[in-house]
Amino acid sequence: MLHRTIHLFRKELRLHDNPVLLAALESSEALYPVYILDRAFLTSSMHIGTLRWHFLLQSLEDLHKNLGQLGSCLLVIQGEYESVLRDHVQKWNITQVTLDAEMEPFYKEMEANIRCLGTELGFEVLSLVGHSLYDTQRILDLNGGSPPLTYKKFLHILSLLGDPEVPVRNLTAEDFQRCRAPDSGLAECYRVPLPVDLKISPESLSPWRGGETEGLQRLEQHLTDQGWVTSFTKPRTIPNSLLPSTTGLSPYFSMGCLSVRTFFYRLSNIYAQAKHHSLPPVSLQGQLLWREFFYTVASATPNFTQMAGNPICLQIRWYEDAERLHKWKMAQTGFPWIDAIMTQLRQEGWIHHLARHAVACFLTRGDLWISWEEGMKVFEELLLDADYSINAGNWMWLSASAFFHQYTRIFCPVRFGKRTDPQGNYIRKYLPILKNFPSKYIYEPWTASAEEQKQAGCIIGQDYPFPMVNHKEASDHNLQLMKQVREEQHRTAQLTRDDAGDPMEIKVKCDLSEENISKGKVARMTK
């Protein structure tokens, strides 16, 4: 018997490689493509800033347009998801609800509630994995029911599993013609809302526009340079370049506008034609596997996004300092490199991974000793690519609370940026108040004389703040705190420790070694 189906889009906002949508089309006589805009659910589950709301609405509009080209449409229904489903299952005589399977606890709970509703109202529920390379449950099963807690162990499990499933075929107009489409009047009734409809600022300065169409165009642009693809080594990309030196595709993967399996196999085809190419963990495919690693660990670790009750996370007495946290968030630390990064994050919704390292280290173990949970919340609000698993995993990593153990390596908020951008062009772009300082002062404007500050049109302490901490004193003190924590909680620290060092920091580590040898200092980045 063919079904009357509601296909529920959640995070897979695309038509290419969408296995559960394909299954819905093949099993249905009528298909209603639906996105339930449940603002109460979304805002209670995650922090969503203005830029990410824009990106979501743009992605929905693009999905509606692409469905229209195949003879269907997207119905965006606002309201509490369970009430919306209950009403429309009965109104449309629905016998099946299909949805993408997700690993976040709040999405798992949603699916469980939908299945209970299906039992009550008499409809079937089908969910399939499409947001990750692998079904994380298969990885857990192969590892004895628990997540592999190191990247090395994780890669070993993947070697036993083999390659991910290949992407499913593209959808066609014929697929949709076999199913009765929603009435044309429904599309107007349930249109994609505008930002103003949701009381969101209508302006967005982000260079990233949401949607599958834009994501696929960006993907093709990157894959045309096969030399760049094969030689890509993530630690050697530049954190303060004025254009992204990495792919910049992460917002499209996060929202499901791009399929990670499609990207993985496109890369495999390019690698197969090359004599030499970079390898995981630093290659482009390696970046997808890091994503998969955090997805797997998060899927089976209680309280993954917090310190308390998290079995793999060091329990640290971080300082509670709302004023200092606010200065960091609002780009008022007095360190131009840090403040430029936080300004780019707020304006555009994206920053390079090494820039993320710098501001995260500064907030946590480097300078301010403020909890990684606070930084995670800010990133979740401001990043277009904010992701439950990756965001929390990276913050635990960068604060040396889990996964990362070279805690003596502290990013200097002056020298780190200066190494790749000695002229300070990145700072001049995002902190125009400092643009007239000579290059020798641009990273440390407080060292300029009063006359030089006057000539630059920026008086430190009035127009731009003094540094909020003495980096050397703060980092030395925090290093001793971290050393004590790790000695007291040695067993927890060892849970996520690989035999090898941090492979993602190869380039930084080499630079540090060269710098410290030449200056006769310990291998640590301090001012």
PDB file of C-alpha atoms in Angstrom, residues 418 421-425 427-428 434-444:
ATOM      1  CA  LYS A 418      51.671  38.663  13.734  1.00  0.00           C
ATOM      2  CA  ASP A 421      49.939  38.893   8.953  1.00  0.00           C
ATOM      3  CA  PRO A 422      52.832  41.142  10.061  1.00  0.00           C
ATOM      4  CA  GLN A 423      51.260  44.228   8.463  1.00  0.00           C
ATOM      5  CA  GLY A 424      48.042  43.742  10.439  1.00  0.00           C
ATOM      6  CA  ASN A 425      45.693  43.990   7.453  1.00  0.00           C
ATOM      7  CA  ILE A 427      43.131  43.963  12.243  1.00  0.00           C
ATOM      8  CA  ARG A 428      42.797  47.078  10.093  1.00  0.00           C
ATOM      9  CA  LEU A 434      43.368  51.055  14.766  1.00  0.00           C
ATOM     10  CA  LYS A 435      43.910  51.250  11.004  1.00  0.00           C
ATOM     11  CA  ASN A 436      46.284  54.234  11.111  1.00  0.00           C
ATOM     12  CA  PHE A 437      48.787  52.686  13.514  1.00  0.00           C
ATOM     13  CA  PRO A 438      52.147  51.721  11.972  1.00  0.00           C
ATOM     14  CA  SER A 439      52.589  47.960  11.551  1.00  0.00           C
ATOM     15  CA  LYS A 440      55.068  47.769  14.430  1.00  0.00           C
ATOM     16  CA  TYR A 441      52.302  48.901  16.822  1.00  0.00           C
ATOM     17  CA  ILE A 442      49.188  47.370  15.250  1.00  0.00           C
ATOM     18  CA  TYR A 443      49.276  44.264  17.502  1.00  0.00           C
ATOM     19  CA  GLU A 444      50.380  46.229  20.596  1.00  0.00           C
TER      20      GLU A 444
END
